[in-house]
Short mmCIF file of C-alpha atoms in Angstrom, two decimals:
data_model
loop_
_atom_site.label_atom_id
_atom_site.label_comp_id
_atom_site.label_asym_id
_atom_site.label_seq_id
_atom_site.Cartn_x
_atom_site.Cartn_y
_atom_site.Cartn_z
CA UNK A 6 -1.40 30.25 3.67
CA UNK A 7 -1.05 26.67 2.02
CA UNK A 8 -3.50 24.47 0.94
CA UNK A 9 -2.60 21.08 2.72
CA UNK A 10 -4.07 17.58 1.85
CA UNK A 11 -4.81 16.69 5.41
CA UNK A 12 -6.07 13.05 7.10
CA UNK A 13 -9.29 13.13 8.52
CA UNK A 14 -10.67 9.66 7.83
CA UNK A 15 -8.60 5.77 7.58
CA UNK A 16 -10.47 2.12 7.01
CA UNK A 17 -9.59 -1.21 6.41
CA UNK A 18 -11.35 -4.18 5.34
CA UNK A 19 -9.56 -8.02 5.28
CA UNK A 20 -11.53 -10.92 3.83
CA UNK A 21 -13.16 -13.44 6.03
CA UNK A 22 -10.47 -16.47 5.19
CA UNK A 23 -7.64 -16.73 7.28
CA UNK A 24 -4.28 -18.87 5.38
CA UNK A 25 -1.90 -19.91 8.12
CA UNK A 26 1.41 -20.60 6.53
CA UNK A 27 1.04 -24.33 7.49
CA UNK A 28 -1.61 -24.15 5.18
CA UNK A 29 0.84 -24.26 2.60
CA UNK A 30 2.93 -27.29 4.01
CA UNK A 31 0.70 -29.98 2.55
CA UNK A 32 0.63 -28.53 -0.86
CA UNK A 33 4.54 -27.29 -1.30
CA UNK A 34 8.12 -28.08 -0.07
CA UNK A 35 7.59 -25.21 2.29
CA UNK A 36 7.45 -25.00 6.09
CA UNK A 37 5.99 -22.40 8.44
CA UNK A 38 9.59 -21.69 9.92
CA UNK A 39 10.78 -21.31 6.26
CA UNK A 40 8.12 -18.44 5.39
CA UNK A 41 8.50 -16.96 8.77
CA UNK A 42 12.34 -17.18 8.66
CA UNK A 43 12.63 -15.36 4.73
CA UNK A 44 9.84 -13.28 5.30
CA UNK A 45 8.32 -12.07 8.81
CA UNK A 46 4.62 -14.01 6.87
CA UNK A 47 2.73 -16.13 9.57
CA UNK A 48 -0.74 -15.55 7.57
CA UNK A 49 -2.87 -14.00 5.38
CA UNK A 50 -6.23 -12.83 3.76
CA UNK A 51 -7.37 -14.67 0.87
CA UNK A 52 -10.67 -12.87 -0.69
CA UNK A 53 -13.24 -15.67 -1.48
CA UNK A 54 -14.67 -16.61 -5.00
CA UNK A 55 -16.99 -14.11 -5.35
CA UNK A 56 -15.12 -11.35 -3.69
CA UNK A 57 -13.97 -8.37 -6.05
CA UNK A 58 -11.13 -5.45 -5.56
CA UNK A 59 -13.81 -3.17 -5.48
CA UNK A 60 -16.30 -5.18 -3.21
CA UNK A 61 -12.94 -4.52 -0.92
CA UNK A 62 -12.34 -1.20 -1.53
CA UNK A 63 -15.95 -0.31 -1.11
CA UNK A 64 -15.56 -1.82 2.31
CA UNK A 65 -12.70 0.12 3.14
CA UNK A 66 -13.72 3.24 1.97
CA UNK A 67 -17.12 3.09 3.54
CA UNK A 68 -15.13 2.55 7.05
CA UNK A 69 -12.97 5.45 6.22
CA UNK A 70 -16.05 7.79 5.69
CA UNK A 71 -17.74 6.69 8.76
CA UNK A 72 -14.27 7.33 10.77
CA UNK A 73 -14.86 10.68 9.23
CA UNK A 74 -18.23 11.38 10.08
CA UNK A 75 -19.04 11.86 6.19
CA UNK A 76 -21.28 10.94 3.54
CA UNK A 77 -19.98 9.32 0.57
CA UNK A 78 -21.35 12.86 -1.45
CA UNK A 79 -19.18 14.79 0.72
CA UNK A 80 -16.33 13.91 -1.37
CA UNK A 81 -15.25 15.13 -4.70
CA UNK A 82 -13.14 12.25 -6.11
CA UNK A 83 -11.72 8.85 -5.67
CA UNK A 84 -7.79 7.45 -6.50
CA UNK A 85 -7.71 3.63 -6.23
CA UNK A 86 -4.68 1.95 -7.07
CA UNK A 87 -4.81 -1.52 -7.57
CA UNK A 88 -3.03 -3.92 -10.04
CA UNK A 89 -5.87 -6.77 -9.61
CA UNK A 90 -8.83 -4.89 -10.65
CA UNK A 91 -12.16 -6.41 -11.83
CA UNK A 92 -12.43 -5.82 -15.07
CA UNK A 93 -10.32 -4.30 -18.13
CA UNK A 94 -12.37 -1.68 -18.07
CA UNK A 95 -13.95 0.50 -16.54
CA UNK A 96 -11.97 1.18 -13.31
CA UNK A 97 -12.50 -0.33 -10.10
CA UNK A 98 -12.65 3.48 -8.92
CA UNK A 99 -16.02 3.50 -10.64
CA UNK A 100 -17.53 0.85 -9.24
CA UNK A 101 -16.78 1.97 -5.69
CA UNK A 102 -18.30 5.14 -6.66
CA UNK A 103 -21.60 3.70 -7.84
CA UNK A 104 -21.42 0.95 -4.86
CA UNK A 105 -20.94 3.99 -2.30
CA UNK A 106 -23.91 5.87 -4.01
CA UNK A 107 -21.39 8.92 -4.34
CA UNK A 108 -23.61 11.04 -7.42
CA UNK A 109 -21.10 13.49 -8.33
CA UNK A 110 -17.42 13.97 -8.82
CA UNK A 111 -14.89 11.85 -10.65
CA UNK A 112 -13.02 8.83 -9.91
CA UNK A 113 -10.10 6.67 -11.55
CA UNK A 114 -7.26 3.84 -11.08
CA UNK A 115 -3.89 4.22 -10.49
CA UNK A 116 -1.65 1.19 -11.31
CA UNK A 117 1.98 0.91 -9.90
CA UNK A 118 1.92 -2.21 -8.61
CA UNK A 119 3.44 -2.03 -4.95
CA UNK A 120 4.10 1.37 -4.97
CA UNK A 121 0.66 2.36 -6.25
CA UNK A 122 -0.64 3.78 -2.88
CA UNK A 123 1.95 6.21 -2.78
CA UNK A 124 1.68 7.27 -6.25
CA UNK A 125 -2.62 7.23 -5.34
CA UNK A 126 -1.28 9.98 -2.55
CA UNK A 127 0.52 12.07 -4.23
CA UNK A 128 -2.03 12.89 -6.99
CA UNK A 129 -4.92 13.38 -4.44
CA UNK A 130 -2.58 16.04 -3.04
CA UNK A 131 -2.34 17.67 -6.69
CA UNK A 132 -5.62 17.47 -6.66
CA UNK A 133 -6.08 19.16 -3.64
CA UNK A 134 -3.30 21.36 -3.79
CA UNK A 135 -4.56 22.50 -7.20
CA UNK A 136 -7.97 23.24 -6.12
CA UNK A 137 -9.46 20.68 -8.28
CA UNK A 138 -11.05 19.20 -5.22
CA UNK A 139 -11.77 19.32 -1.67
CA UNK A 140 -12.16 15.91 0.00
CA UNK A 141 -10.38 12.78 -1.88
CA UNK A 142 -10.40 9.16 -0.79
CA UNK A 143 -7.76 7.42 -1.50
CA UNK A 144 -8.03 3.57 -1.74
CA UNK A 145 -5.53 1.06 -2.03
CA UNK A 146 -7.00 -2.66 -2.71
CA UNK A 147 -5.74 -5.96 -4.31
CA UNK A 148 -6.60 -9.72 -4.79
CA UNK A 149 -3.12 -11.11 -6.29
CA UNK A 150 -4.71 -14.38 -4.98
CA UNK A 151 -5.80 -14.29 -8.10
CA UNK A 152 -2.79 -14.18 -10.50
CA UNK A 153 -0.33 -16.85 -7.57
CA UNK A 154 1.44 -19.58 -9.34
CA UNK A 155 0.20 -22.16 -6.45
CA UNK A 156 3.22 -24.00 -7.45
CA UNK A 157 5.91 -21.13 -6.96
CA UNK A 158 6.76 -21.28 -3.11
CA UNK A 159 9.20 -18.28 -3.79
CA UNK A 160 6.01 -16.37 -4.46
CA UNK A 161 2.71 -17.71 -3.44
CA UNK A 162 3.35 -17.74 -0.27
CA UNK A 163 3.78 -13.99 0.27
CA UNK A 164 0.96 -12.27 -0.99
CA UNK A 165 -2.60 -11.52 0.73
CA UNK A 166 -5.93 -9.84 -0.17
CA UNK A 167 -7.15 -6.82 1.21
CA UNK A 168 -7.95 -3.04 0.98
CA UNK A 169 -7.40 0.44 3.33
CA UNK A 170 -8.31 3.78 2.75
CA UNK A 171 -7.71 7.70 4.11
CA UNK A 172 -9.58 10.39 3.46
CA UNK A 173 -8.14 13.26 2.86
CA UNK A 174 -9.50 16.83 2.75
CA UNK A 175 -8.26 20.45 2.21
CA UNK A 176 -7.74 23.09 5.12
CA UNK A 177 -5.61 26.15 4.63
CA UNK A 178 -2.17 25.82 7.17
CA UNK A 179 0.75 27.81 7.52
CA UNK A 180 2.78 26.56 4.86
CA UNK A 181 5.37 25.21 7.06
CA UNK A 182 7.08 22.10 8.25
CA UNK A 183 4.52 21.74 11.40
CA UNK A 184 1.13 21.79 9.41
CA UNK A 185 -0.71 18.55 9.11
CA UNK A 186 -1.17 16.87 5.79
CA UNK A 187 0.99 15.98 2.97
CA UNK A 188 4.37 17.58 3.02
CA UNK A 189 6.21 16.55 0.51
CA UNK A 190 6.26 13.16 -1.75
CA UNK A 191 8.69 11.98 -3.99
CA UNK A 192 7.87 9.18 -7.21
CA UNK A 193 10.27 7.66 -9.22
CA UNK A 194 10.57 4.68 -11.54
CA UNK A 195 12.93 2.82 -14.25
CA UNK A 196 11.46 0.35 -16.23
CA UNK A 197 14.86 -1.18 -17.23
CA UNK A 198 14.39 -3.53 -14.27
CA UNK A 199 10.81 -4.71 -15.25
CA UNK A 200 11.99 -8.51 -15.02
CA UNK A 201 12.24 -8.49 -11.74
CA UNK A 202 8.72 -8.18 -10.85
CA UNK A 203 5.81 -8.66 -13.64
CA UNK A 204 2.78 -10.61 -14.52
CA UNK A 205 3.70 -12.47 -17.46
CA UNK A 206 0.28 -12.08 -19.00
CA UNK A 207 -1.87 -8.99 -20.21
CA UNK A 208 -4.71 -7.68 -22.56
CA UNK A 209 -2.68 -7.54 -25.73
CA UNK A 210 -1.18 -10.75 -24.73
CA UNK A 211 -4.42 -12.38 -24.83
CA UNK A 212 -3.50 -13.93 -21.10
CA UNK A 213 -3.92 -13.32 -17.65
CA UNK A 214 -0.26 -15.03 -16.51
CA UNK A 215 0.98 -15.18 -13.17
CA UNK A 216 3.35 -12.55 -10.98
CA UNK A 217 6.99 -13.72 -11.61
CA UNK A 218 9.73 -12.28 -9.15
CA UNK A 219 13.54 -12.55 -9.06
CA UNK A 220 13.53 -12.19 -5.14
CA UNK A 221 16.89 -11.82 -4.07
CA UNK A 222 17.32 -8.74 -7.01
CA UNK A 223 14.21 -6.87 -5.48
CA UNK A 224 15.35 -7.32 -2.22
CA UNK A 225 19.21 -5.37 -2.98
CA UNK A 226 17.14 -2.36 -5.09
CA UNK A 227 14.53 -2.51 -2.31
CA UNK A 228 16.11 -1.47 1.02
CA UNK A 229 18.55 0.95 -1.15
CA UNK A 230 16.23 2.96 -2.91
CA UNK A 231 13.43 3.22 -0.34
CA UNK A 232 15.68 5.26 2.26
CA UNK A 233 16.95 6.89 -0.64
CA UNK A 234 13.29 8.02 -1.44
CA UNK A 235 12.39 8.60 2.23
CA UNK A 236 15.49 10.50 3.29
CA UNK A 237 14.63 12.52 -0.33
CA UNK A 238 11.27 13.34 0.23
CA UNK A 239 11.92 14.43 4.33
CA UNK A 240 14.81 16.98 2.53
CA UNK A 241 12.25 18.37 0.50
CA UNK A 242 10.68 19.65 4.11
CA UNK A 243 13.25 20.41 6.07
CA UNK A 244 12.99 17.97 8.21
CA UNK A 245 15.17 14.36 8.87
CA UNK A 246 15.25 11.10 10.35
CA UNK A 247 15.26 12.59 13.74
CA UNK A 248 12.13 14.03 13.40
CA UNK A 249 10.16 11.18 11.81
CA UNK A 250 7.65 9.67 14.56
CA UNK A 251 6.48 6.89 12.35
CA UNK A 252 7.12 5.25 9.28
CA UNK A 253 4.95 3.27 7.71
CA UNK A 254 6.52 0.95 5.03
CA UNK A 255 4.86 -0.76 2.24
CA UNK A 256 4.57 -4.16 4.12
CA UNK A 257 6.50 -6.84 1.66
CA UNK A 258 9.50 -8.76 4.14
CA UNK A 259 9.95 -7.83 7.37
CA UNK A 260 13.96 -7.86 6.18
CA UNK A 261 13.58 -5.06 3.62
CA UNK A 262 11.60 -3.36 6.13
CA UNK A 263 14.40 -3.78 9.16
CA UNK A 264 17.01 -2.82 6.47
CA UNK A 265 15.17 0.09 5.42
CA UNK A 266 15.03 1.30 9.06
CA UNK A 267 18.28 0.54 9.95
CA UNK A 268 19.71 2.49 6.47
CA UNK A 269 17.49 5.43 7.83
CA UNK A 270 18.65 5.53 11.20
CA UNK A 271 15.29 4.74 12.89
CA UNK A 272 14.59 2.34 15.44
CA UNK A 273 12.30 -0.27 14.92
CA UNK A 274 9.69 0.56 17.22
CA UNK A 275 9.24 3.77 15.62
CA UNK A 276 7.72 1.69 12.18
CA UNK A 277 4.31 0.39 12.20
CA UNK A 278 4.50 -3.55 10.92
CA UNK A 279 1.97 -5.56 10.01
CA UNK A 280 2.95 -7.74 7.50
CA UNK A 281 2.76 -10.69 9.75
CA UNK A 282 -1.13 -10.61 9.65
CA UNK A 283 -1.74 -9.80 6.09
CA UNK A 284 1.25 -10.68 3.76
CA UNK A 285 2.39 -8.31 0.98
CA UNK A 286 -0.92 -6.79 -0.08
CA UNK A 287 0.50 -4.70 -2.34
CA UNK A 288 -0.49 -1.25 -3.16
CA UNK A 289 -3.30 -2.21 -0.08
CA UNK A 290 -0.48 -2.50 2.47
CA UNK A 291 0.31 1.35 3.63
CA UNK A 292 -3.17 2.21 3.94
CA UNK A 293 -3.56 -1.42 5.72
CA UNK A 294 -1.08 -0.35 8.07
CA UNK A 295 -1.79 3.00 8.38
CA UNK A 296 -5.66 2.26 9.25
CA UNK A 297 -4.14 -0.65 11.82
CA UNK A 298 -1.69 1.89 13.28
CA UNK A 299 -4.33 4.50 13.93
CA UNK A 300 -6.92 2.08 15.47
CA UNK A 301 -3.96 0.87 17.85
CA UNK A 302 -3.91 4.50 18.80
CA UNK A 303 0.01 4.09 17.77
CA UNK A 304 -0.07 7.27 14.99
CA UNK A 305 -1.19 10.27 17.00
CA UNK A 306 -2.99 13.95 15.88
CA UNK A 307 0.15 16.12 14.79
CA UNK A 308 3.12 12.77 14.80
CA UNK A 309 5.50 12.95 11.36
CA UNK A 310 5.00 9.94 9.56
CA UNK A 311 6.77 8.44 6.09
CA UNK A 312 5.45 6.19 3.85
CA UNK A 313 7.64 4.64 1.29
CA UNK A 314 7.30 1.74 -1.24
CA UNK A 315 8.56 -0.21 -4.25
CA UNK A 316 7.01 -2.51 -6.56
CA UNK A 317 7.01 -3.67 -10.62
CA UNK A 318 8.42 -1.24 -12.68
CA UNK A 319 10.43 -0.59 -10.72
CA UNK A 320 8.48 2.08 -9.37
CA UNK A 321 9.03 3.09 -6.02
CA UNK A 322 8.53 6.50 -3.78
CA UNK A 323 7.46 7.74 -0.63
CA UNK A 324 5.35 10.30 1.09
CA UNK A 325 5.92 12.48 4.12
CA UNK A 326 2.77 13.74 6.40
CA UNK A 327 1.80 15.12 9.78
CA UNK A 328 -0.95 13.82 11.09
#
């Protein structure tokens, strides 16, 4: 028998404000057709003034419990990544603890920037897989409203607010390709390319600065290592493209996420898209589209599904499961 981190719980939560991209027209040599055109964008969530990561996370989380049919001291710990949280310190895993009224356990931040939901999964399955708990929630949630350039139109324009969440919980399976749960993840990082994506601002800086991207550089090491990643981490299984029901990408251009697919071999109807709706929400956007895709009723009880992302660092990585 092997102890599998297995879904049983997903939640989303989007803020209340709604930006078309026309929105942006009166404010920045930018058009609708030009967003839509670069990016697959035709809105987003922005959180409002006195909306925090964790008021979002808390949100999400408490949708994923109730999808569960669980109590928020049901579970043992909490993984949040999130590059925007509230404060410096403590983490915003903390404060969705105390917000959820969750008394025991532990609970922490993960920060990878766009990849940080993946990395978030594949230490709640160490966790699991270790025995070091039985039920983890794992939260991804951002406001990079908060750190846009407004004057930037290669970058402001892209980005959204939001948070989703899956709980996931241990069961003893088989130990073979056809259990649900986790099956196999793959991280990996190089921080030689860190000025292609990075907040020019920081603690020890003394600033808060403002995300700075070299597009066009992301987008090459984007669509090359995320099959790479992908087609590593379905190896590790046993399993390949063929087999894959779903993938659910880490929603940042609907171009990297067609060239993905197409350098994997997959049609696009078998990848779950929603970065239309919300933007690039960062480390929120797998378990964004991963709550959307379930409440469609697209991702199915027992269907293969990859996850797969990249973001500052570069860090990137994906994550195979059955649900």
């Amino acid at each position: 028998m092997t102890r599998r981190a297995v879904v049983i719980g997903t939640g989303h939560y989007l803020p209340e404000r709604v930006v078309e991209n026309a929105e942006f027209e009166d404010k920045l040599d930018t058009t609708d057709e030009w967003i839509r055109s670069r990016s697959g964008i035709e809105r987003r969530h922005f959180a409002a003034e006195d909306e925090t990561t964790s008021d979002m996370a808390t949100k999400a989380a408490e949708a994923a419990l109730k999808d569960a049919g669980l109590e928020a001291d049901d579970i043992d710990a909490i993984v949040l990544a999130t590059s925007t949280a509230d404060l410096t310190f403590p983490s915003a895993a903390t404060m969705v603890q105390a917000a959820l009224g969750m008394t025991k356990g532990f609970a922490f931040d993960i920060q990878a920037v766009c990849a940080g939901f993946v990395y978030a999964l594949s230490n709640a399955n160490a966790l699991i897989a270790s025995g070091q708990a039985n039920r983890v929630l794992v939260i991804g949630a951002e406001t990079f409203s908060r750190i846009m350039d407004w004057t930037d139109r290669s970058t402001c324009v892209l980005f959204g607010d939001g948070a989703g969440a899956l709980l996931l919980e241990a069961q003893d399976l088989t130990g073979t390709n056809t259990d649900r749960g986790i099956l196999a993840t793959d991280l990996n990082s190089d921080g030689k390319y860190k000025d292609l994506l990075y907040v020019d601002g920081g603690v020890s800086q003394r600033t808060t600065g403002y995300l700075r991207m070299q597009g066009n550089q992301v987008f090459r090491h984007a669509v090359e290592k995320l099959a790479k990643t992908a087609n590593t981490a379905l190896e590790k299984t046993g399993l390949g493209s063929d087999d894959v029901d779903w993938v659910v990408p880490h929603q940042a251009n609907i171009r990297i996420i067609q060239g993905t697919a197409k350098k994997m071999g997959l049609p696009m109807d078998k990848v779950v898209v929603t970065v239309q709706d919300h933007g690039n929400t960062s480390a929120a956007s797998i378990p964004l589209a991963l709550s959307v895709g379930n409440a469609r009723g697209q991702i199915k009880e027992g269907d293969l599904v990859v996850t797969e992302a990249i973001g500052g660092g570069l860090a990137w990585g994906a994550v195979v499961l059955r649900w």
